[in-house]
Amino acid sequence: MNLVIMGPPGAGKGTQADFIKAAYKIPHISTGDMFREAVKNATELGLEAKGYMEAGKLVPDEVTIGIIKERLGQDDCQEGFMLDGFPRTTPQAEALDQVLAGMGRKIEVVLNIFVPREVLLERILNRVTCNNCKTIYNLRFLDDHETCAKCGGELGYRSDDRGEIAKTRLEVYLEQTMPLLQYYQERQVLNSVDGNREAPEVFEEIREILEKI
Ligand code: AMP
C-alpha cells in the first residue's frame, strides 16, 4: 500500500500514522521527523533545514525531494509506505509521481484529515511529545504534564508549536499545501476524513477506507 497522509498541523496525522503503522506494518516516513532528527544531530541537512523550520516555513523543495527519493529507495519501502508531511507543494507531488513511476509504482490512496482552524490552534499549542518514544499528547488530557505514560520519558514542546510560528505554519499549509487536494482529487485517490473526533474513531474511518484498496 502506497499511502499519503495529509492535513494541516494539528490535524492528528502523527497520531493516525501510529495507528496505521501498527495495523498495516508499513514504514512511516515523516519528513518533519527526519528534519528534526537531522537538526538534533547537527548534520549538514539539519543545518540547512533549521532556519526554515524555526520560522515555520517550508524547507526548499530540492532538499526535501532529495531525502524522500533516497528514503523510498530503501528496502523496507518495497512493499509499501506511508508518507506523512510530504508532499507539501505541487512540485513535490510531481516529483514524487515521477520517482514512483520510475519504480513502476504510484500513490494508491491519499487521506486528508480535516479539522476546524480554532481546534487546530488549540491542539498545536497544547501538544507535547515524548522525547523518547515520540508519543504525542494533548496537555488538556494529561494529569502529569512532564512524564510519558507509555515509557516514562520526558515530555517536551516542539519549538515550532509556539504562538506566531504555529500560525505561520497554518498559513503556509493553506497557501502551499491545500492546492494539492485538487491534484489528488483529479487523480481519484483523495479520501477526506473528519479529524475532529477522538483518535480511535478517526482511525476506524481510515481503516474502512484502507480495507477497500
Ligand atoms: P512537520 O513535523 O511535518 O509539521 O514538519 C515540521 C517542519 O519541517 C515544517 O514546518 C517544515 O519546516 C519542515 N518540513 C517537513 N516536511 C516538509 C516538506 N515536505 N517540505 C518542506 N518542508 C518540510
mmCIF file of C-alpha atoms in Angstrom, residues 29-193:
data_model
loop_
_atom_site.group_PDB
_atom_site.id
_atom_site.type_symbol
_atom_site.label_atom_id
_atom_site.label_comp_id
_atom_site.label_asym_id
_atom_site.label_seq_id
_atom_site.Cartn_x
_atom_site.Cartn_y
_atom_site.Cartn_z
ATOM 1 C CA ILE A 29 8.032 8.289 6.638
ATOM 2 C CA SER A 30 7.715 11.739 8.173
ATOM 3 C CA THR A 31 9.842 14.458 6.604
ATOM 4 C CA GLY A 32 9.268 16.574 9.736
ATOM 5 C CA ASP A 33 10.728 13.795 11.924
ATOM 6 C CA MET A 34 13.645 13.352 9.501
ATOM 7 C CA PHE A 35 14.415 17.068 9.617
ATOM 8 C CA ARG A 36 14.086 17.226 13.432
ATOM 9 C CA GLU A 37 16.489 14.303 13.769
ATOM 10 C CA ALA A 38 18.942 15.982 11.393
ATOM 11 C CA VAL A 39 18.740 19.248 13.358
ATOM 12 C CA LYS A 40 19.290 17.386 16.640
ATOM 13 C CA ASN A 41 22.387 15.678 15.220
ATOM 14 C CA ALA A 42 23.590 18.916 13.581
ATOM 15 C CA THR A 43 24.134 17.185 10.228
ATOM 16 C CA GLU A 44 24.560 19.174 7.022
ATOM 17 C CA LEU A 45 20.875 18.587 6.235
ATOM 18 C CA GLY A 46 19.921 19.732 9.725
ATOM 19 C CA LEU A 47 21.911 22.934 9.409
ATOM 20 C CA GLU A 48 20.215 23.638 6.092
ATOM 21 C CA ALA A 49 16.687 22.928 7.386
ATOM 22 C CA LYS A 50 16.930 24.591 10.821
ATOM 23 C CA GLY A 51 16.249 28.217 9.862
ATOM 24 C CA TYR A 52 13.203 27.347 7.766
ATOM 25 C CA MET A 53 11.758 25.131 10.492
ATOM 26 C CA GLU A 54 12.283 27.718 13.211
ATOM 27 C CA ALA A 55 10.401 30.257 11.085
ATOM 28 C CA GLY A 56 7.554 27.816 10.352
ATOM 29 C CA LYS A 57 8.430 27.933 6.630
ATOM 30 C CA LEU A 58 8.973 25.079 4.209
ATOM 31 C CA VAL A 59 12.428 23.682 3.564
ATOM 32 C CA PRO A 60 13.229 24.171 -0.178
ATOM 33 C CA ASP A 61 11.726 21.562 -2.491
ATOM 34 C CA GLU A 62 15.011 20.286 -3.923
ATOM 35 C CA VAL A 63 16.293 19.410 -0.433
ATOM 36 C CA THR A 64 13.070 17.714 0.642
ATOM 37 C CA ILE A 65 12.595 15.823 -2.622
ATOM 38 C CA GLY A 66 16.179 14.584 -2.377
ATOM 39 C CA ILE A 67 15.721 12.993 1.045
ATOM 40 C CA ILE A 68 12.415 11.363 0.066
ATOM 41 C CA LYS A 69 13.879 9.942 -3.119
ATOM 42 C CA GLU A 70 16.641 8.311 -1.149
ATOM 43 C CA ARG A 71 14.273 7.034 1.563
ATOM 44 C CA LEU A 72 11.814 5.444 -0.897
ATOM 45 C CA GLY A 73 14.678 3.516 -2.487
ATOM 46 C CA GLN A 74 15.367 1.666 0.763
ATOM 47 C CA ASP A 75 14.401 -1.996 1.197
ATOM 48 C CA ASP A 76 11.668 -1.523 3.802
ATOM 49 C CA CYS A 77 9.619 0.605 1.358
ATOM 50 C CA GLN A 78 9.358 -2.017 -1.349
ATOM 51 C CA GLU A 79 6.048 -3.445 -0.051
ATOM 52 C CA GLY A 80 4.502 -0.065 0.651
ATOM 53 C CA PHE A 81 4.945 3.082 2.720
ATOM 54 C CA MET A 82 3.079 5.888 4.424
ATOM 55 C CA LEU A 83 4.211 9.443 3.746
ATOM 56 C CA ASP A 84 3.371 11.999 6.444
ATOM 57 C CA GLY A 85 4.134 15.670 5.806
ATOM 58 C CA PHE A 86 5.234 15.018 2.229
ATOM 59 C CA PRO A 87 4.325 16.164 -0.382
ATOM 60 C CA ARG A 88 3.525 19.704 0.736
ATOM 61 C CA THR A 89 3.833 21.563 -2.577
ATOM 62 C CA THR A 90 2.807 20.804 -6.158
ATOM 63 C CA PRO A 91 6.437 20.383 -7.343
ATOM 64 C CA GLN A 92 6.940 17.852 -4.511
ATOM 65 C CA ALA A 93 3.838 15.898 -5.604
ATOM 66 C CA GLU A 94 5.004 15.901 -9.227
ATOM 67 C CA ALA A 95 8.486 14.769 -8.239
ATOM 68 C CA LEU A 96 7.004 12.008 -6.095
ATOM 69 C CA ASP A 97 4.901 10.740 -9.007
ATOM 70 C CA GLN A 98 7.990 10.757 -11.201
ATOM 71 C CA VAL A 99 10.133 8.844 -8.700
ATOM 72 C CA LEU A 100 7.399 6.249 -8.188
ATOM 73 C CA ALA A 101 6.738 5.905 -11.930
ATOM 74 C CA GLY A 102 10.424 5.082 -12.321
ATOM 75 C CA MET A 103 9.862 2.209 -9.890
ATOM 76 C CA GLY A 104 6.655 1.084 -11.667
ATOM 77 C CA ARG A 105 4.564 2.299 -8.727
ATOM 78 C CA LYS A 106 2.125 5.060 -7.839
ATOM 79 C CA ILE A 107 0.270 6.655 -4.928
ATOM 80 C CA GLU A 108 -2.808 4.495 -4.282
ATOM 81 C CA VAL A 109 -4.526 6.438 -1.556
ATOM 82 C CA VAL A 110 -4.354 9.918 -0.028
ATOM 83 C CA LEU A 111 -6.019 10.538 3.325
ATOM 84 C CA ASN A 112 -6.917 14.149 4.006
ATOM 85 C CA ILE A 113 -7.666 14.749 7.696
ATOM 86 C CA PHE A 114 -9.655 17.971 8.147
ATOM 87 C CA VAL A 115 -10.233 19.850 11.405
ATOM 88 C CA PRO A 116 -11.594 23.416 12.064
ATOM 89 C CA ARG A 117 -8.888 26.052 12.398
ATOM 90 C CA GLU A 118 -9.695 27.001 16.031
ATOM 91 C CA VAL A 119 -9.355 23.347 17.050
ATOM 92 C CA LEU A 120 -6.023 23.097 15.216
ATOM 93 C CA LEU A 121 -4.532 26.031 17.117
ATOM 94 C CA GLU A 122 -5.780 24.675 20.441
ATOM 95 C CA ARG A 123 -4.227 21.295 19.677
ATOM 96 C CA ILE A 124 -0.904 22.713 18.477
ATOM 97 C CA LEU A 125 -0.492 24.994 21.485
ATOM 98 C CA ASN A 126 -1.265 22.100 23.894
ATOM 99 C CA ARG A 127 0.790 19.449 22.084
ATOM 100 C CA VAL A 128 3.634 17.739 23.901
ATOM 101 C CA THR A 129 5.702 14.856 22.582
ATOM 102 C CA CYS A 130 7.670 12.232 24.452
ATOM 103 C CA ASN A 131 11.367 12.889 23.815
ATOM 104 C CA ASN A 132 11.961 9.145 23.994
ATOM 105 C CA CYS A 133 9.152 7.186 22.245
ATOM 106 C CA LYS A 134 7.669 10.196 20.357
ATOM 107 C CA THR A 135 4.098 9.576 21.552
ATOM 108 C CA ILE A 136 2.026 12.734 21.095
ATOM 109 C CA TYR A 137 -0.264 14.051 23.851
ATOM 110 C CA ASN A 138 -2.635 16.969 24.389
ATOM 111 C CA LEU A 139 -1.811 18.638 27.727
ATOM 112 C CA ARG A 140 -5.502 19.214 28.435
ATOM 113 C CA PHE A 141 -5.991 15.475 28.853
ATOM 114 C CA LEU A 142 -2.914 14.846 30.999
ATOM 115 C CA ASP A 143 -2.631 14.806 34.792
ATOM 116 C CA ASP A 144 1.148 14.547 34.656
ATOM 117 C CA HIS A 145 2.497 17.174 32.241
ATOM 118 C CA GLU A 146 6.097 16.018 32.441
ATOM 119 C CA THR A 147 6.295 12.248 32.082
ATOM 120 C CA CYS A 148 5.223 9.939 29.232
ATOM 121 C CA ALA A 149 2.541 7.490 30.424
ATOM 122 C CA LYS A 150 3.841 4.865 27.975
ATOM 123 C CA CYS A 151 7.575 4.806 28.578
ATOM 124 C CA GLY A 152 8.331 7.234 31.405
ATOM 125 C CA GLY A 153 10.262 9.511 29.031
ATOM 126 C CA GLU A 154 10.334 13.271 29.382
ATOM 127 C CA LEU A 155 7.583 15.277 27.618
ATOM 128 C CA GLY A 156 8.500 18.406 25.701
ATOM 129 C CA TYR A 157 7.058 21.015 23.350
ATOM 130 C CA ARG A 158 8.078 21.221 19.720
ATOM 131 C CA SER A 159 9.808 24.571 19.325
ATOM 132 C CA ASP A 160 7.703 25.364 16.231
ATOM 133 C CA ASP A 161 4.422 24.790 18.091
ATOM 134 C CA ARG A 162 4.681 28.191 19.799
ATOM 135 C CA GLY A 163 2.494 31.285 19.058
ATOM 136 C CA GLU A 164 3.345 33.071 15.843
ATOM 137 C CA ILE A 165 5.307 30.169 14.354
ATOM 138 C CA ALA A 166 2.302 27.878 14.753
ATOM 139 C CA LYS A 167 0.155 30.456 12.965
ATOM 140 C CA THR A 168 2.702 30.791 10.152
ATOM 141 C CA ARG A 169 2.677 27.011 9.694
ATOM 142 C CA LEU A 170 -1.108 27.073 9.333
ATOM 143 C CA GLU A 171 -0.881 29.886 6.749
ATOM 144 C CA VAL A 172 1.829 28.018 4.844
ATOM 145 C CA TYR A 173 -0.414 24.964 4.795
ATOM 146 C CA LEU A 174 -3.364 26.935 3.405
ATOM 147 C CA GLU A 175 -1.281 28.632 0.722
ATOM 148 C CA GLN A 176 1.122 25.943 -0.400
ATOM 149 C CA THR A 177 -0.309 22.569 0.589
ATOM 150 C CA MET A 178 -4.101 22.908 0.231
ATOM 151 C CA PRO A 179 -3.859 23.106 -3.589
ATOM 152 C CA LEU A 180 -2.568 19.528 -3.514
ATOM 153 C CA LEU A 181 -6.026 18.313 -2.518
ATOM 154 C CA GLN A 182 -7.197 19.228 -6.015
ATOM 155 C CA TYR A 183 -4.137 17.499 -7.502
ATOM 156 C CA TYR A 184 -5.045 14.223 -5.809
ATOM 157 C CA GLN A 185 -8.779 14.693 -6.369
ATOM 158 C CA GLU A 186 -8.083 14.793 -10.104
ATOM 159 C CA ARG A 187 -6.136 11.543 -9.785
ATOM 160 C CA GLN A 188 -9.100 9.995 -7.923
ATOM 161 C CA VAL A 189 -7.118 8.905 -4.886
ATOM 162 C CA LEU A 190 -8.300 11.526 -2.379
ATOM 163 C CA ASN A 191 -10.294 10.457 0.704
ATOM 164 C CA SER A 192 -11.310 13.085 3.265
ATOM 165 C CA VAL A 193 -11.706 12.149 6.909
#
